[in-house]
Tab-separated table of C-alpha atoms in Angstrom:
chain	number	residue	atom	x	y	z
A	1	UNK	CA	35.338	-26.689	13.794
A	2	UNK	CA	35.353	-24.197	16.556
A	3	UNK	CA	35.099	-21.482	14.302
A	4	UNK	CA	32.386	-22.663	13.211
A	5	UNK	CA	30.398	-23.164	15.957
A	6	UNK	CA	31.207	-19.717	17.016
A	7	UNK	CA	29.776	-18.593	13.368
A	8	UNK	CA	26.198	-20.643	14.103
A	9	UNK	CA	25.999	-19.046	17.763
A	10	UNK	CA	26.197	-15.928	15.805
A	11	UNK	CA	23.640	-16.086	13.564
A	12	UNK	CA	21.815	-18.288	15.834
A	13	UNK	CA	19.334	-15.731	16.897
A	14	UNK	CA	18.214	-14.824	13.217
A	15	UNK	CA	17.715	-18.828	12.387
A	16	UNK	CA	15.273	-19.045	15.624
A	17	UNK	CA	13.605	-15.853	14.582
A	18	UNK	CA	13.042	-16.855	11.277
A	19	UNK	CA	12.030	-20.334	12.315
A	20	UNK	CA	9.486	-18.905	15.187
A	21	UNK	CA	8.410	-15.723	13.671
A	22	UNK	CA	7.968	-16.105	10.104
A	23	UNK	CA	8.614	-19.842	7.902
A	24	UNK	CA	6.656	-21.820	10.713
A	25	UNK	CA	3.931	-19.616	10.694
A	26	UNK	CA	3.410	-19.587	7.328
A	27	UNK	CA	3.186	-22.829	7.102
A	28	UNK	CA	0.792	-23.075	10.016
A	29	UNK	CA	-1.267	-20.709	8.119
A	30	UNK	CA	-0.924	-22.721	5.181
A	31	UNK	CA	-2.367	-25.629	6.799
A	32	UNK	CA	-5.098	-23.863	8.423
A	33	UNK	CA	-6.358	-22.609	5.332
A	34	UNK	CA	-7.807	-25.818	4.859
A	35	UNK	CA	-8.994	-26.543	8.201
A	36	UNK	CA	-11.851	-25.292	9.676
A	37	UNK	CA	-11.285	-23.191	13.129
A	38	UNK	CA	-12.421	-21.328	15.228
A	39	UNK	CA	-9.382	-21.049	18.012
A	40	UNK	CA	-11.280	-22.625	20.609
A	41	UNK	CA	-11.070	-26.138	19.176
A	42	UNK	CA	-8.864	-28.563	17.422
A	43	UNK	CA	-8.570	-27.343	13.793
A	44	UNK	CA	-10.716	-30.163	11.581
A	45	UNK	CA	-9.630	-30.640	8.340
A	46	UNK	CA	-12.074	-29.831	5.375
A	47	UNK	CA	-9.907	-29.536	2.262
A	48	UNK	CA	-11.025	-27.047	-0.288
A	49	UNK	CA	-13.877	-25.730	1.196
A	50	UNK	CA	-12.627	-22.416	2.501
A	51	UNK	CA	-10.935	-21.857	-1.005
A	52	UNK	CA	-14.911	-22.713	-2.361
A	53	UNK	CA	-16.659	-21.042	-0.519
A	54	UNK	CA	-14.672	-18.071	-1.025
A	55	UNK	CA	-14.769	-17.786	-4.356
A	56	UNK	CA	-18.769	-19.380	-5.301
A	57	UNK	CA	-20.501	-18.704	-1.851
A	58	UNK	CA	-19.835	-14.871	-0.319
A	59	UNK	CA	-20.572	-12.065	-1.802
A	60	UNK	CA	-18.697	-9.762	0.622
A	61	UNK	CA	-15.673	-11.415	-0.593
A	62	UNK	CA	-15.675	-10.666	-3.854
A	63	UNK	CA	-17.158	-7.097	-2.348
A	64	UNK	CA	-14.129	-6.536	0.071
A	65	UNK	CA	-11.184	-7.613	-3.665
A	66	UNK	CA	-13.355	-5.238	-5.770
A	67	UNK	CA	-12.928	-2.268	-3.058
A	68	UNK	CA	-9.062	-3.316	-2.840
A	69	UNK	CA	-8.432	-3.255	-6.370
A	70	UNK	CA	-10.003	0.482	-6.564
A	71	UNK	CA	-8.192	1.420	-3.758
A	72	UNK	CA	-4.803	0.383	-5.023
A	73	UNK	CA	-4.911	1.411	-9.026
A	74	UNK	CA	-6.527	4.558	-7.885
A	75	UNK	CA	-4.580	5.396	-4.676
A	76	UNK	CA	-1.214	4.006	-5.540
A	77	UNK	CA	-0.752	5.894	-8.889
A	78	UNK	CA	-1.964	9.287	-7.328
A	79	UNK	CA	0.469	8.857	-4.417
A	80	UNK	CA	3.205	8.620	-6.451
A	81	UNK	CA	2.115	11.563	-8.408
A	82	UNK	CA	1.835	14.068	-5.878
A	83	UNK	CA	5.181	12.412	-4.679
A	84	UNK	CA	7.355	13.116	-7.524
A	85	UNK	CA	5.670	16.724	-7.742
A	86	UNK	CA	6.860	17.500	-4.012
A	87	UNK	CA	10.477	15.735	-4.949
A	88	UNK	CA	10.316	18.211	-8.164
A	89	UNK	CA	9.591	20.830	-6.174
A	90	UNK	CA	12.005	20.040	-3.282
A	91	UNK	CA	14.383	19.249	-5.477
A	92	UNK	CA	16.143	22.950	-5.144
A	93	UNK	CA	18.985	24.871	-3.523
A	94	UNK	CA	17.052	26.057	-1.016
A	95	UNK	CA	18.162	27.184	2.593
A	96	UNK	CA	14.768	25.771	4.018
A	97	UNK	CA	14.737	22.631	1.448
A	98	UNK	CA	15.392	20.650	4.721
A	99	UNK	CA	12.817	21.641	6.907
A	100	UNK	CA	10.304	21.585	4.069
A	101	UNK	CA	10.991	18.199	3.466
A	102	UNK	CA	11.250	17.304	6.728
A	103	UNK	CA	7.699	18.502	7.179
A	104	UNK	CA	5.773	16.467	4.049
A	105	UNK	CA	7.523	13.626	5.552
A	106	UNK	CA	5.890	13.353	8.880
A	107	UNK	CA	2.723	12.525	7.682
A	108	UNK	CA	3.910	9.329	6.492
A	109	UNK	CA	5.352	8.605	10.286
A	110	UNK	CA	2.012	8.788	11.746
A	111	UNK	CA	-0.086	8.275	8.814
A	112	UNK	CA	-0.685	4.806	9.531
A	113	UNK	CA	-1.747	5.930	13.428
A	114	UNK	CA	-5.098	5.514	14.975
A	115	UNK	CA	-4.748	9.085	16.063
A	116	UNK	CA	-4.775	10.353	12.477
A	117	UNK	CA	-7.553	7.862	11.235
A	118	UNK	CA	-10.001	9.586	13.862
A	119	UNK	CA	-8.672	12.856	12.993
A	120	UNK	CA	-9.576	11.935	9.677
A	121	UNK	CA	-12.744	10.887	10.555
A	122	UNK	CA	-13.348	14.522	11.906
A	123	UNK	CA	-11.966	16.527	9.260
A	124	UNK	CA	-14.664	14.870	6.837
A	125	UNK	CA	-17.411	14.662	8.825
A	126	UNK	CA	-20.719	16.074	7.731
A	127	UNK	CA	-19.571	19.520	9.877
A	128	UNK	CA	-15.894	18.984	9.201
A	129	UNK	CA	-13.407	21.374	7.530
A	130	UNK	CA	-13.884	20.002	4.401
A	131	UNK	CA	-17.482	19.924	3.821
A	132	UNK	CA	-17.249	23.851	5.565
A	133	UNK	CA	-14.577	24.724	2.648
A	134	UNK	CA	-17.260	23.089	0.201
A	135	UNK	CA	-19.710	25.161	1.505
A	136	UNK	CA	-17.550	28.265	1.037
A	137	UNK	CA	-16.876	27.834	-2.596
A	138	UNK	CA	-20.720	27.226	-3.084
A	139	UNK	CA	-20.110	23.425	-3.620
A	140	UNK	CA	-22.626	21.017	-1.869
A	141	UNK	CA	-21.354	19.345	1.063
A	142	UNK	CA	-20.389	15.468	1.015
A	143	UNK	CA	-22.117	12.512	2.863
A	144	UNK	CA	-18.593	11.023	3.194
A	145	UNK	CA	-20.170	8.749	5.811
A	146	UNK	CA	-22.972	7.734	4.092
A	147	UNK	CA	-21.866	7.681	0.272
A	148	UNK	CA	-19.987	4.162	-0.276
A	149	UNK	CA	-18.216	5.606	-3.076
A	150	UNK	CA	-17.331	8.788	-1.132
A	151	UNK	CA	-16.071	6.874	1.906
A	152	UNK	CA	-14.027	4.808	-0.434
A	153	UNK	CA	-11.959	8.395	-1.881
A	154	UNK	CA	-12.095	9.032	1.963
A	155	UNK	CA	-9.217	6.592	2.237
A	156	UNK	CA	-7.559	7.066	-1.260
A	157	UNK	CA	-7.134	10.590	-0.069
A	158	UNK	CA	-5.432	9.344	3.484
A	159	UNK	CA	-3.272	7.049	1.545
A	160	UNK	CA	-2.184	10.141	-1.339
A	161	UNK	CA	-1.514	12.399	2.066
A	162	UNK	CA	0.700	9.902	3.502
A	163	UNK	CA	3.222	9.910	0.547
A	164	UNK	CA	6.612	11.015	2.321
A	165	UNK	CA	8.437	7.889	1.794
A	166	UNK	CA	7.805	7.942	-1.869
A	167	UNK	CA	9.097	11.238	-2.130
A	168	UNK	CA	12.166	11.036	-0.589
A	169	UNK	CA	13.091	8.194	-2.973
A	170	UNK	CA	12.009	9.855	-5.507
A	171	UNK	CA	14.286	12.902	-4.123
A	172	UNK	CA	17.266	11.122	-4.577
A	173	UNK	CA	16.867	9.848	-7.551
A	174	UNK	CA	16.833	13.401	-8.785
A	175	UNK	CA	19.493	14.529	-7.118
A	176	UNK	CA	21.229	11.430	-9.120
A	177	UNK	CA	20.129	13.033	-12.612
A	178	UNK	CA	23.492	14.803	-13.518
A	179	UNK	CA	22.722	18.493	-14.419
A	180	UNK	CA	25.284	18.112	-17.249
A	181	UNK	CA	21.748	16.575	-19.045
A	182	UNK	CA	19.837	19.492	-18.553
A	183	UNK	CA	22.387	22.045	-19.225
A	184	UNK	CA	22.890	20.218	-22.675
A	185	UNK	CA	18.923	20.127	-23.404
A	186	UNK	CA	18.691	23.605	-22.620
A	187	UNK	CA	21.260	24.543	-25.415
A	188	UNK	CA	19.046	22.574	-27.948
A	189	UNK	CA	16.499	24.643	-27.003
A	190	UNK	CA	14.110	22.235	-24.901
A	191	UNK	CA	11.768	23.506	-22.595
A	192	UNK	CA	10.813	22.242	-18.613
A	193	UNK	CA	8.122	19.828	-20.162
A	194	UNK	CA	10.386	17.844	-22.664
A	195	UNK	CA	13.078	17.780	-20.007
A	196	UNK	CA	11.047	16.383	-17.682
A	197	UNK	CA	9.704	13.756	-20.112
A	198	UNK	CA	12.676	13.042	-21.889
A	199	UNK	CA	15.296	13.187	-19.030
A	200	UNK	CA	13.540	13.071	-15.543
A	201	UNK	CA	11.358	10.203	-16.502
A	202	UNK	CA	13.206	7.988	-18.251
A	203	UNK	CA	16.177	8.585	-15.773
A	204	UNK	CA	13.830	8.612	-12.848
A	205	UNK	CA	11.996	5.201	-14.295
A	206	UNK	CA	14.036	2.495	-12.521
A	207	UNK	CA	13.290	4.506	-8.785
A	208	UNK	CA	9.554	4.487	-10.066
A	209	UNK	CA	9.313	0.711	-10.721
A	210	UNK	CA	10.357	0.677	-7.072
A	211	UNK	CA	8.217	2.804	-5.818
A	212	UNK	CA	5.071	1.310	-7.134
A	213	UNK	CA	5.932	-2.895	-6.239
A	214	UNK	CA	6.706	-1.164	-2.539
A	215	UNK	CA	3.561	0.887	-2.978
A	216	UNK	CA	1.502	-1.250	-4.353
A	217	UNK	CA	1.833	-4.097	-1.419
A	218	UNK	CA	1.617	-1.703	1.020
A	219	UNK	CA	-1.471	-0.704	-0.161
A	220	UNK	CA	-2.860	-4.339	0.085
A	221	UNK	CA	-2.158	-4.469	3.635
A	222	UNK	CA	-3.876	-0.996	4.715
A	223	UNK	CA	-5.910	-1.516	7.239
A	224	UNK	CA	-6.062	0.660	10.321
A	225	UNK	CA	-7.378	3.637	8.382
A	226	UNK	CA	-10.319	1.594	7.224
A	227	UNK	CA	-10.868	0.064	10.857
A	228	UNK	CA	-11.041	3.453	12.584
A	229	UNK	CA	-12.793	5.290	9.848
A	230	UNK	CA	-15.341	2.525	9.480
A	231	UNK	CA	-15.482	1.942	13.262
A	232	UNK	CA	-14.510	-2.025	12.218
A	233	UNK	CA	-17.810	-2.192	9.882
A	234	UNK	CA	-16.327	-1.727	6.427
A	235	UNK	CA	-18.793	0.172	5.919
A	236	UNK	CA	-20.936	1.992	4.455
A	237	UNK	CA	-22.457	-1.165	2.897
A	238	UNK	CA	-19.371	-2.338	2.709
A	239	UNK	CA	-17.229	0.654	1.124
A	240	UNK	CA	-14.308	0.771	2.924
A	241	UNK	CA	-14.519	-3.193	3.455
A	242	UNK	CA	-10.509	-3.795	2.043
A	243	UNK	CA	-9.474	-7.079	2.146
A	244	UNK	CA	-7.580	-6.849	5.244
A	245	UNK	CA	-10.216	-5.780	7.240
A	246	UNK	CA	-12.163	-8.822	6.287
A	247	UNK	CA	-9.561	-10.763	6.800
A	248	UNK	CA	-9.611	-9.682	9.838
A	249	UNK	CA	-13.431	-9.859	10.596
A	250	UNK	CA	-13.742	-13.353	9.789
A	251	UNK	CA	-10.450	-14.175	11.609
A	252	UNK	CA	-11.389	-12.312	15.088
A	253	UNK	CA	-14.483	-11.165	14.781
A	254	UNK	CA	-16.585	-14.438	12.959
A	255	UNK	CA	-14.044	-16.358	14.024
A	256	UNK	CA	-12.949	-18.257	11.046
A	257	UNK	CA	-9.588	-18.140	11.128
A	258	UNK	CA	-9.140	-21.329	8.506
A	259	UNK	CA	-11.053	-18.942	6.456
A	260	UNK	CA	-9.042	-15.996	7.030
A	261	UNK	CA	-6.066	-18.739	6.527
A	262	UNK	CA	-6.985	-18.825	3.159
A	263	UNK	CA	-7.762	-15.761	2.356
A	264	UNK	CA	-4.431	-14.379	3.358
A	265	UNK	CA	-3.023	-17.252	0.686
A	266	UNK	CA	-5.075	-15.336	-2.172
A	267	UNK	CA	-3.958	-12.290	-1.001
A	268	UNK	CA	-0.275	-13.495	-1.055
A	269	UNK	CA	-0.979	-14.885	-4.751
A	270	UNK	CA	-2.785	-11.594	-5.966
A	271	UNK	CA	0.123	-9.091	-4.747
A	272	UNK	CA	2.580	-11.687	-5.991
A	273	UNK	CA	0.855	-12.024	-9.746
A	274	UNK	CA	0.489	-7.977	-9.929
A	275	UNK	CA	4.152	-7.696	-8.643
A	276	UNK	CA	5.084	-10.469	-11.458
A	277	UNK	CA	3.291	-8.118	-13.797
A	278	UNK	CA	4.890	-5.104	-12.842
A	279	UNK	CA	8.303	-6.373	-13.236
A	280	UNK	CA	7.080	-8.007	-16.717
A	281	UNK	CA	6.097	-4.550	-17.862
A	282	UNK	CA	9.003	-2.928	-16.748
A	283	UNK	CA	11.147	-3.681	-20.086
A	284	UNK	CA	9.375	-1.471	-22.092
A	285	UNK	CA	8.865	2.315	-19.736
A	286	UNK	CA	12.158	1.696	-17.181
A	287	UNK	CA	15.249	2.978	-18.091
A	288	UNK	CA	18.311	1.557	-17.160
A	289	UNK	CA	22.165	3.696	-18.514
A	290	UNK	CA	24.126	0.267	-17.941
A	291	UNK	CA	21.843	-1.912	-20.420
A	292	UNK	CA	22.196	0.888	-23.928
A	293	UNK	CA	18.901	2.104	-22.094
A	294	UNK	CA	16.902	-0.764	-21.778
């Protein structure tokens, strides 16, 4: 009996920080999202109505999940892209291997910094470097302020820089590729494309389907960069509104937070059905040695 005791003192401080910090708020939250309130009164309770009104009655909902969904399917697959290229790369018996990779990771240390989002900010401003090397190669410059579209790749291309984490994963999955595979393609006369689509891939496959459910929710929950860049507007008429800046708008800003309660449910359902789908998918592209390579 004693010993057990001891055991619940121990883990004590995880139960109450679970229990304060994360299952009774979400089920505060839950409730809310059917409340209406405004956190300077007593929540009142109105049912569906936030759900209803989200869905039949604003616009800049339905704006703010449309601008999401671009960002993720066209960030998220891009990041990963230029990730495994710099883990390719990397991925070599080089004396300054670490320091290179030591290097393309610290972007994704501060990436998420309100430092770098105003540095951003600068570096594609209508006199900024890039629109001066557009200039240079006798391109026109960008309105990256005032082009919704162009604001929108404005963040895609934040999110692609800050791809460090992916590529250290992906780093050691190579360096878990035996070269014993390699050596033996080379013999049958394969080349560096169909090793890296016959081997790399499909041996690479099962660190990729992590990647991309990890990337993928991250990229839900962006925010700062679109706060900072947008100067809390979502704008340009409403191109760099993501759903988390919304969120928080009508949360903090409208002061809505049953609203916000909800929408943060739909959010939680939308990353969990494209997670569901991801795993669902997996079967037929991810490789796995200990199933006969399924």
């Amino acid at each position: 009996m004693k010993e057990n005791i001891k055991g619940y003192l121990f883990i004590s401080p995880f139960v109450v920080g679970f229990l304060a910090f994360t299952l009774i708020p979400i089920l505060v939250s839950l409730y809310l999202s059917f409340t209406k309130y405004n956190l300077f009164s007593a929540p009142q309770w109105i049912g569906l109505e936030n759900y209803k009104k989200m869905f039949t009655a604003d616009p800049r909902y339905w704006q703010s999940l449309k601008v999401t969904l671009i960002y993720v399917f066209a960030g998220v697959p891009l990041r990963l892209a230029f990730a495994l290229l710099i883990a390719a790369i990397l991925n070599t018996a080089s004396r300054a291997v670490g320091l290179y990779r030591s290097l393309f990771y610290l972007p994704s240390l501060i990436g998420g910094s309100v430092a770098v989002a105003i540095m951003w900010r600068n570096i594609f401003g209508d006199k900024g470097i890039i629109n001066l090397l557009l200039e240079l190669l006798g391109i026109p410059s960008v309105r990256w302020f005032g082009d919704p579209t162009a604001a929108l790749w404005m963040l895609i291309f934040l999110s692609v820089w800050q791809f460090g984490s992916s590529m250290l994963i992906f780093l050691a999955g190579l360096k878990g590729i035996p070269k014993s595979y390699y050596e033996a393609a080379s013999v049958d006369g394969a080349n560096g494309w169909h090793k890296f689509f016959k081997i790399t891939l499909p041996m690479l496959s099962p660190v990729i389907l992590f990647n991309a459910v990890m990337q993928t929710i991250g990229a839900f929950m962006t925010f700062v960069p679109a706060f900072i860049i947008s100067k809390g507007t979502g704008g340009p008429l409403d191109g760099t509104l993501l759903y988390s800046l919304y969120l928080f708008l009508q949360g903090f800003e409208f002061f809505n937070m049953g609203y916000a309660a909800a929408m943060a449910w739909i959010m939680l359902i939308i990353v969990g059905v494209l997670t569901a789908i991801i795993f669902a998918t997996s079967k037929f592209w991810v490789h796995y040695e200990s199933e006969g390579g399924r």
